[in-house]
Structures are given as structure tokens and as C-alpha cells.
mmCIF file of C-alpha atoms in Angstrom:
data_model
loop_
_atom_site.group_PDB
_atom_site.id
_atom_site.type_symbol
_atom_site.label_atom_id
_atom_site.label_comp_id
_atom_site.label_asym_id
_atom_site.label_seq_id
_atom_site.Cartn_x
_atom_site.Cartn_y
_atom_site.Cartn_z
ATOM 1 C CA LEU A 28 144.834 140.109 130.021
ATOM 2 C CA GLY A 29 142.754 139.851 132.340
ATOM 3 C CA GLU A 30 145.122 136.418 134.355
ATOM 4 C CA VAL A 31 148.019 139.078 134.086
ATOM 5 C CA LEU A 32 146.010 142.827 136.231
ATOM 6 C CA GLN A 33 144.719 139.755 138.604
ATOM 7 C CA ALA A 34 148.716 137.996 138.401
ATOM 8 C CA SER A 35 150.122 141.452 139.256
ATOM 9 C CA ALA A 36 148.021 142.604 141.533
ATOM 10 C CA GLY A 37 148.268 140.060 144.036
ATOM 11 C CA SER A 38 152.243 141.365 144.278
ATOM 12 C CA TYR A 39 151.640 144.458 146.075
ATOM 13 C CA ALA A 40 151.542 145.909 149.758
ATOM 14 C CA THR A 41 149.120 148.155 150.540
ATOM 15 C CA ALA A 42 151.305 151.248 151.348
ATOM 16 C CA VAL A 43 151.032 152.226 154.599
ATOM 17 C CA GLU A 44 152.400 155.386 155.157
ATOM 18 C CA GLU A 45 152.427 158.998 152.791
ATOM 19 C CA PRO A 46 155.486 159.517 151.004
ATOM 20 C CA THR A 47 156.971 162.523 149.782
ATOM 21 C CA VAL A 48 158.061 163.614 146.506
ATOM 22 C CA ILE A 49 160.406 165.912 145.618
ATOM 23 C CA VAL A 50 160.881 166.729 142.066
ATOM 24 C CA VAL A 51 163.769 168.567 140.524
ATOM 25 C CA GLY A 52 165.057 169.786 137.191
ATOM 26 C CA THR A 53 165.318 171.841 134.481
ATOM 27 C CA THR A 54 162.558 173.168 131.993
ATOM 28 C CA GLY A 55 161.331 170.532 129.203
ATOM 29 C CA ALA A 56 162.443 167.980 131.377
ATOM 30 C CA GLY A 57 159.603 165.962 131.473
ATOM 31 C CA LYS A 58 159.146 167.086 135.626
ATOM 32 C CA SER A 59 155.227 168.425 135.488
ATOM 33 C CA ASN A 60 154.094 165.400 133.519
ATOM 34 C CA LEU A 61 156.200 162.757 135.767
ATOM 35 C CA ALA A 62 154.825 163.659 138.414
ATOM 36 C CA ASN A 63 151.012 163.994 136.491
ATOM 37 C CA PHE A 64 151.758 160.330 135.834
ATOM 38 C CA LEU A 65 152.325 159.334 139.709
ATOM 39 C CA LEU A 66 149.222 161.056 141.056
ATOM 40 C CA GLY A 67 147.141 159.518 137.984
ATOM 41 C CA GLN A 68 146.131 163.195 136.856
ATOM 42 C CA TYR A 69 145.960 164.185 133.606
ATOM 43 C CA ASP A 70 145.718 168.175 135.236
ATOM 44 C CA ALA A 71 147.827 167.949 138.882
ATOM 45 C CA PHE A 72 150.415 169.279 137.410
ATOM 46 C CA LYS A 73 150.485 171.780 134.680
ATOM 47 C CA SER A 74 152.430 170.423 131.538
ATOM 48 C CA THR A 75 154.819 170.888 128.651
ATOM 49 C CA ALA A 76 157.590 170.295 126.756
ATOM 50 C CA SER A 77 158.609 173.418 125.498
ATOM 51 C CA LYS A 78 162.082 175.460 126.997
ATOM 52 C CA GLU A 79 159.663 178.421 129.083
ATOM 53 C CA SER A 80 158.720 176.748 132.170
ATOM 54 C CA VAL A 81 155.205 177.103 133.132
ATOM 55 C CA THR A 82 155.410 175.660 137.314
ATOM 56 C CA THR A 83 157.099 179.364 137.889
ATOM 57 C CA LYS A 84 157.020 178.487 141.759
ATOM 58 C CA ALA A 85 156.449 174.882 143.881
ATOM 59 C CA ALA A 86 152.900 172.960 143.265
ATOM 60 C CA ASP A 87 152.272 171.399 146.432
ATOM 61 C CA ALA A 88 149.735 168.020 145.825
ATOM 62 C CA ARG A 89 148.385 164.701 146.955
ATOM 63 C CA GLY A 90 147.797 161.660 145.652
ATOM 64 C CA ASN A 91 146.824 158.151 145.852
ATOM 65 C CA TRP A 92 150.229 155.998 143.082
ATOM 66 C CA PHE A 93 148.656 156.218 139.879
ATOM 67 C CA GLY A 94 145.179 157.342 140.870
ATOM 68 C CA ASN A 95 144.855 153.560 142.217
ATOM 69 C CA VAL A 96 142.997 153.634 146.118
ATOM 70 C CA THR A 97 145.379 149.840 147.087
ATOM 71 C CA LYS A 98 148.360 151.902 146.243
ATOM 72 C CA GLY A 99 148.652 154.052 148.930
ATOM 73 C CA ILE A 100 148.279 157.860 148.633
ATOM 74 C CA VAL A 101 151.398 160.108 147.827
ATOM 75 C CA ARG A 102 152.927 163.844 148.442
ATOM 76 C CA LEU A 103 154.512 165.539 145.472
ATOM 77 C CA VAL A 104 155.604 168.675 145.278
ATOM 78 C CA ASP A 105 156.909 169.937 141.477
ATOM 79 C CA THR A 106 159.183 172.940 141.446
ATOM 80 C CA PRO A 107 159.721 175.382 139.096
ATOM 81 C CA GLY A 108 162.443 173.697 135.946
ATOM 82 C CA LEU A 109 165.631 176.563 135.680
ATOM 83 C CA GLY A 110 167.129 177.351 132.605
ATOM 84 C CA ASP A 111 164.472 178.499 130.644
ATOM 85 C CA THR A 112 163.655 181.243 128.127
ATOM 86 C CA LYS A 113 162.633 184.408 129.972
ATOM 87 C CA GLY A 114 166.448 184.919 131.537
ATOM 88 C CA SER A 115 168.941 183.088 133.441
ATOM 89 C CA GLN A 116 168.596 185.786 137.333
ATOM 90 C CA GLU A 117 164.657 184.941 137.246
ATOM 91 C CA SER A 118 165.012 181.242 136.810
ATOM 92 C CA VAL A 119 167.203 181.602 140.319
ATOM 93 C CA ASP A 120 164.669 183.346 141.818
ATOM 94 C CA GLN A 121 161.999 180.897 141.764
ATOM 95 C CA TRP A 122 164.633 177.882 142.600
ATOM 96 C CA ASN A 123 165.809 180.853 145.615
ATOM 97 C CA SER A 124 162.291 180.608 146.792
ATOM 98 C CA ALA A 125 161.209 176.558 145.981
ATOM 99 C CA ILE A 126 163.587 176.261 147.961
ATOM 100 C CA ARG A 127 162.969 178.269 151.251
ATOM 101 C CA TYR A 128 159.016 177.062 150.392
ATOM 102 C CA LEU A 129 161.161 173.437 151.025
ATOM 103 C CA MET A 130 162.241 174.674 154.656
ATOM 104 C CA SER A 131 159.479 175.722 155.863
ATOM 105 C CA PHE A 132 156.261 174.371 154.065
ATOM 106 C CA VAL A 133 157.256 170.893 152.352
ATOM 107 C CA ARG A 134 159.973 170.270 155.503
ATOM 108 C CA ARG A 135 161.157 166.501 154.192
ATOM 109 C CA ALA A 136 161.971 164.485 151.466
ATOM 110 C CA ASP A 137 161.949 160.759 151.007
ATOM 111 C CA VAL A 138 162.581 161.436 147.618
ATOM 112 C CA VAL A 139 164.377 163.916 146.089
ATOM 113 C CA LEU A 140 163.823 163.213 142.274
ATOM 114 C CA LEU A 141 166.143 164.495 140.241
ATOM 115 C CA VAL A 142 164.014 164.520 136.423
ATOM 116 C CA GLU A 143 166.922 164.683 133.077
ATOM 117 C CA ASN A 144 165.917 164.475 129.301
ATOM 118 C CA ASN A 145 167.606 161.471 127.935
ATOM 119 C CA ALA A 146 168.534 163.220 124.947
ATOM 120 C CA GLN A 147 170.863 166.234 127.235
ATOM 121 C CA ARG A 148 172.169 164.148 129.358
ATOM 122 C CA PHE A 149 173.284 166.728 132.204
ATOM 123 C CA THR A 150 173.145 169.890 131.278
ATOM 124 C CA ALA A 151 174.949 172.923 133.472
ATOM 125 C CA GLU A 152 171.026 174.115 134.988
ATOM 126 C CA GLN A 153 171.430 170.143 136.444
ATOM 127 C CA ARG A 154 174.474 171.094 137.554
ATOM 128 C CA THR A 155 173.237 174.245 139.430
ATOM 129 C CA ILE A 156 170.336 172.632 141.266
ATOM 130 C CA LEU A 157 172.127 169.322 142.723
ATOM 131 C CA LYS A 158 174.533 172.066 143.909
ATOM 132 C CA LYS A 159 172.169 174.123 145.434
ATOM 133 C CA LEU A 160 169.949 171.650 146.829
ATOM 134 C CA ARG A 161 173.463 170.484 148.425
ATOM 135 C CA MET A 162 174.919 173.045 149.921
ATOM 136 C CA SER A 163 171.318 173.431 151.792
ATOM 137 C CA PHE A 164 170.943 170.289 152.755
ATOM 138 C CA GLY A 165 173.929 168.956 153.797
ATOM 139 C CA ARG A 166 176.117 165.798 152.155
ATOM 140 C CA HIS A 167 173.129 163.268 153.900
ATOM 141 C CA PHE A 168 170.831 165.131 150.279
ATOM 142 C CA TRP A 169 172.109 162.624 148.354
ATOM 143 C CA LYS A 170 170.767 159.283 150.878
ATOM 144 C CA ASN A 171 167.247 160.676 149.374
ATOM 145 C CA LEU A 172 168.198 160.992 145.770
ATOM 146 C CA ALA A 173 167.004 159.344 142.891
ATOM 147 C CA VAL A 174 166.987 159.962 138.933
ATOM 148 C CA TRP A 175 164.836 159.949 136.153
ATOM 149 C CA CYS A 176 165.975 160.156 132.801
ATOM 150 C CA THR A 177 162.694 160.837 130.624
ATOM 151 C CA ARG A 178 162.633 159.883 126.643
ATOM 152 C CA TRP A 179 164.297 156.751 128.155
ATOM 153 C CA ARG A 180 164.043 153.738 124.451
ATOM 154 C CA LYS A 181 166.851 152.054 125.610
ATOM 155 C CA SER A 182 167.280 148.339 126.988
ATOM 156 C CA TYR A 183 167.050 148.300 131.071
ATOM 157 C CA ASP A 184 170.859 146.598 130.939
ATOM 158 C CA ARG A 185 172.051 149.407 130.956
ATOM 159 C CA LEU A 186 170.312 151.493 133.203
ATOM 160 C CA ASP A 187 173.545 149.985 135.689
ATOM 161 C CA ASP A 188 175.861 152.041 133.420
ATOM 162 C CA GLU A 189 174.245 155.460 132.899
ATOM 163 C CA ARG A 190 173.620 154.979 137.292
ATOM 164 C CA ALA A 191 177.768 154.641 136.791
ATOM 165 C CA TRP A 192 177.933 157.578 134.879
ATOM 166 C CA TYR A 193 175.743 160.358 136.885
ATOM 167 C CA LEU A 194 177.197 159.289 140.150
ATOM 168 C CA GLU A 195 181.079 159.902 138.973
ATOM 169 C CA ARG A 196 178.592 163.992 138.430
ATOM 170 C CA PHE A 197 177.078 163.116 141.522
ATOM 171 C CA ALA A 198 181.127 163.339 143.177
ATOM 172 C CA GLU A 199 181.932 165.913 141.450
ATOM 173 C CA ILE A 200 179.798 168.644 142.777
ATOM 174 C CA GLU A 201 179.893 167.112 145.864
ATOM 175 C CA ALA A 202 183.781 167.479 145.797
ATOM 176 C CA GLU A 203 183.478 171.299 144.818
ATOM 177 C CA VAL A 204 180.832 172.391 147.454
ATOM 178 C CA ARG A 205 183.082 170.191 150.933
ATOM 179 C CA GLN A 206 186.048 172.823 148.493
ATOM 180 C CA GLU A 207 184.246 175.303 149.605
ATOM 181 C CA GLN A 208 182.321 174.408 152.306
ATOM 182 C CA GLU A 209 184.892 172.560 154.297
ATOM 183 C CA GLY A 210 187.784 173.514 152.578
ATOM 184 C CA GLY A 211 188.173 169.771 150.964
ATOM 185 C CA LYS A 212 188.158 168.582 154.744
ATOM 186 C CA GLY A 213 185.101 167.353 156.464
ATOM 187 C CA LEU A 214 182.781 163.670 155.794
ATOM 188 C CA GLU A 215 183.013 162.045 152.872
ATOM 189 C CA ALA A 216 179.595 161.810 151.734
ATOM 190 C CA SER A 217 177.577 158.526 150.000
ATOM 191 C CA PHE A 218 176.569 157.881 146.283
ATOM 192 C CA ASP A 219 175.641 153.917 147.009
ATOM 193 C CA GLN A 220 171.653 154.890 147.046
ATOM 194 C CA ILE A 221 171.488 156.534 145.330
ATOM 195 C CA VAL A 222 168.742 155.538 142.099
ATOM 196 C CA LEU A 223 168.524 155.864 138.460
ATOM 197 C CA PHE A 224 164.731 154.892 136.775
ATOM 198 C CA GLY A 225 163.786 156.071 133.268
ATOM 199 C CA ALA A 226 161.170 155.056 130.611
ATOM 200 C CA ASP A 227 159.018 157.349 127.842
ATOM 201 C CA LEU A 228 155.913 158.296 129.341
ATOM 202 C CA GLN A 229 153.518 159.772 126.146
ATOM 203 C CA PRO A 230 151.187 162.149 128.127
ATOM 204 C CA ALA A 231 148.167 161.151 125.965
ATOM 205 C CA MET A 232 148.166 158.136 127.772
ATOM 206 C CA LEU A 233 146.864 160.206 130.555
ATOM 207 C CA ASP A 234 143.852 160.799 128.974
ATOM 208 C CA SER A 235 141.471 157.556 128.977
ATOM 209 C CA ALA A 236 139.129 159.730 126.521
ATOM 210 C CA ALA A 237 142.743 159.726 124.297
ATOM 211 C CA ARG A 238 143.668 156.592 124.727
ATOM 212 C CA LYS A 239 139.797 155.577 124.079
ATOM 213 C CA ARG A 240 139.916 157.233 120.607
ATOM 214 C CA GLN A 241 143.414 155.357 119.876
ATOM 215 C CA PHE A 242 142.620 152.599 120.545
ATOM 216 C CA TRP A 243 139.651 151.624 119.779
ATOM 217 C CA TYR A 244 140.329 148.461 117.519
ATOM 218 C CA SER A 245 140.450 146.312 121.210
ATOM 219 C CA PRO A 246 137.781 147.466 124.502
ATOM 220 C CA ASP A 247 140.265 146.113 126.399
ATOM 221 C CA LEU A 248 143.125 148.039 125.948
ATOM 222 C CA ALA A 249 141.152 150.749 125.078
ATOM 223 C CA GLU A 250 139.635 150.755 129.135
ATOM 224 C CA LEU A 251 142.917 150.718 131.145
ATOM 225 C CA THR A 252 143.649 152.637 133.442
ATOM 226 C CA LEU A 253 147.268 153.638 133.630
ATOM 227 C CA SER A 254 147.472 152.007 136.982
ATOM 228 C CA GLN A 255 146.523 148.828 135.335
ATOM 229 C CA MET A 256 148.787 149.435 132.857
ATOM 230 C CA VAL A 257 151.761 149.700 135.015
ATOM 231 C CA ASP A 258 150.074 146.448 135.917
ATOM 232 C CA VAL A 259 150.712 145.455 133.207
ATOM 233 C CA ASP A 260 154.646 146.444 132.354
ATOM 234 C CA TYR A 261 155.929 145.216 135.999
ATOM 235 C CA SER A 262 153.906 141.555 135.236
ATOM 236 C CA LEU A 263 155.926 141.184 132.323
ATOM 237 C CA HIS A 264 158.542 143.055 133.263
ATOM 238 C CA GLN A 265 158.886 140.688 136.490
ATOM 239 C CA ARG A 266 158.902 137.654 133.083
ATOM 240 C CA GLY A 267 161.611 138.476 132.851
ATOM 241 C CA VAL A 268 160.688 141.030 129.821
ATOM 242 C CA ASP A 269 162.986 143.795 129.866
ATOM 243 C CA ASP A 270 162.578 144.569 125.583
ATOM 244 C CA PHE A 271 158.845 144.596 124.361
ATOM 245 C CA ARG A 272 160.722 145.101 120.519
ATOM 246 C CA ASP A 273 161.733 142.081 121.020
ATOM 247 C CA VAL A 274 159.649 139.472 120.489
ATOM 248 C CA GLU A 275 161.432 136.433 120.189
ATOM 249 C CA GLN A 276 162.696 137.410 124.104
ATOM 250 C CA ILE A 277 158.459 138.210 124.556
ATOM 251 C CA GLN A 278 157.546 134.791 123.473
ATOM 252 C CA ALA A 279 160.367 132.838 125.297
ATOM 253 C CA ALA A 280 159.041 134.230 128.777
ATOM 254 C CA GLY A 281 155.526 131.475 128.378
ATOM 255 C CA ILE A 282 153.405 135.129 126.980
ATOM 256 C CA GLU A 283 151.093 134.204 124.526
ATOM 257 C CA GLN A 284 150.911 137.543 121.544
ATOM 258 C CA GLY A 285 147.314 136.714 121.140
ATOM 259 C CA SER A 286 146.759 137.726 124.863
ATOM 260 C CA LEU A 287 148.346 141.223 124.699
ATOM 261 C CA ASP A 288 148.268 143.442 121.979
ATOM 262 C CA MET A 289 151.427 143.130 122.004
ATOM 263 C CA GLU A 290 152.271 145.535 119.268
ATOM 264 C CA TRP A 291 150.233 148.297 121.553
ATOM 265 C CA VAL A 292 152.881 147.716 124.229
ATOM 266 C CA LYS A 293 155.649 147.928 122.102
ATOM 267 C CA ALA A 294 154.635 151.366 122.322
ATOM 268 C CA ASN A 295 153.236 152.395 124.987
ATOM 269 C CA LEU A 296 153.985 150.805 127.412
ATOM 270 C CA HIS A 297 158.176 150.340 127.954
ATOM 271 C CA GLY A 298 158.833 151.386 130.810
ATOM 272 C CA TYR A 299 156.300 151.845 132.986
ATOM 273 C CA PHE A 300 156.820 149.145 135.079
ATOM 274 C CA GLN A 301 159.743 151.435 136.289
ATOM 275 C CA LEU A 302 156.727 154.303 137.824
ATOM 276 C CA GLU A 303 156.059 150.501 140.389
ATOM 277 C CA GLU A 304 159.859 149.973 141.462
ATOM 278 C CA LEU A 305 159.655 154.039 142.123
ATOM 279 C CA ARG A 306 156.590 153.996 144.572
ATOM 280 C CA LYS A 307 158.320 150.356 146.308
ATOM 281 C CA HIS A 308 161.219 152.148 146.143
ATOM 282 C CA ALA A 309 159.709 155.727 147.693
ATOM 283 C CA GLY A 310 158.740 153.590 150.193
ATOM 284 C CA GLU A 311 161.295 151.446 151.631
ATOM 285 C CA VAL A 312 163.396 154.753 152.332
ATOM 286 C CA ALA A 313 165.175 154.645 155.394
ATOM 287 C CA GLN A 314 165.399 158.303 156.886
ATOM 288 C CA PRO A 315 163.785 160.925 154.915
ATOM 289 C CA LEU A 316 165.654 163.648 154.735
ATOM 290 C CA ASP A 317 165.961 167.130 157.145
ATOM 291 C CA LEU A 318 164.553 170.182 155.194
ATOM 292 C CA ASP A 319 163.770 172.057 158.164
ATOM 293 C CA LEU A 320 167.332 173.337 158.717
ATOM 294 C CA ASN A 321 166.322 175.915 161.158
#
């Protein structure tokens, strides 16, 4: 385990700027849980899996990626969910308020991260959110959009197909907006820079006490920080292990099963490398999205 962590630690460069990530999505999609993982904090944002939103206005927080000072600082903005049980009008009012907050206080975004529940693929509420953002911030909005699929348990070979499906939906929204605002004329938008991520992130894994209780039989694993868990998964992924359920693939990569509790990895770290991929993507965005249009 020590060798895996040492190998992965040398592959990262410390971020020199503070990227801003705005998290959007429907109620219950996992926005706040993902934001907590990105900060490495169990309760930075209130999180629930229910259809009633606990985020009723935009919430703003700064912290180190995954709680690790060597990985740089990130600013996260969590927005209200759309489509909760409180009623459509209240939900829309909350979102209009969030748009005003983004314009007045956030002002720029490196990444607008659409969080999608992979079990409920691209609902009408998600379309409404994206259409509001596109109409508010213009066609350049698409260049800063990324998608995160929660509850992702599929092979990562399927991400490209999933991305292609989403790009078709985004093109439909863009066509609608251009027709409504420009009569179908104007410059076409580009979707080439949109990136798709996916993972199944269990909230309990953010709580060190819960990890120690669950993995008491394996002290090395129980003592891992979130950042170290991300490093382990990223290191194994770099070695060609894309599916931890495939024992033959693990062995072919030259990883001794005795060096890691592979049952633990298969059950709990599937997709954690995607957190690091998102961190890198946020730090490489060429042009932040201007939210201050006054």
C-alpha cells in the first residue's frame, strides 16, 4: 500500500490558482455529497438522498481539494435542486435567486458541473436548469460545462458513449434557445470541451470514524484519508485497472492482491480516480465563464 501511495504522490502538481466550480442539478442527484467529497469534508454542505432539497439557496465554500493542502484550493458553489417536493414555483424562485447570486457574488466559473443521477437520466428538470443557465450566460456557457454521473457502476469504457448521448441533448437545448432568442440564427455553439465523469461515492466514506469501524480488520485501509483513497484509485487506474471487479485485470497489471484489500477496493473505490480527473480538468480550463454580465 505504501508503494502505491508513494508512486501516486509524485504524479501530481500542486495547483497554483483557485478554480471555481459551480455544482448544479436536480434535488436528490447527489450535488451536496459530491461537493463534500471535493472538499474532503463530511458536512461542508448539507446532503440528503431524498427528493426534498436541503439546499434552498446558493452555498459558497473554499477549501483544499479532498482536504489535502498539497492539491491546491478550490471554491465550490452548491446551488438549490430543481424539482423537489416543495412545489415547482418555489423551486423556480430558488433557482432564479441562485442565478442572481452567481451573477453578483461568484462572477466567474471555471467549471459548471451538472450532477446527474445515473439511474434517472436527464430529466425535464435537468433540461430546465441547463436552459436557464444557457439563456443567462450565453453560448460560451457550454465550454465550461462538465457532467458528473452519480451512482456510476458501469465500466469506464462506456463513458464516451454516455458523453455522446449527452452532447445530443445539449445540442437540442442550444437549438431551442437559438430559436427563441435569435430566430435560429447567430453563431453556433461548440460542445467539444464538455467532459463527462462518473463514480459511486458513498457518504460514509467521508467520515474517518465510520471508516475505522467498517475496516477495523485492516488498519492500513482504515487510516487512509480521502485524498489517499483518491491516490490509490488513481494509481491503479494509471496502471490499466479500469474495472476493479475484474480480478484477472488486476493481476495482469502486476498488482499483488496481498498489497491491498481488493474486495475493499472493489466495493468502495470504484471511480475515485474520477475525482482527481475533475481536479485536473478544473485547473486546465483555458477561459473561465464570465457570470457578471452587467
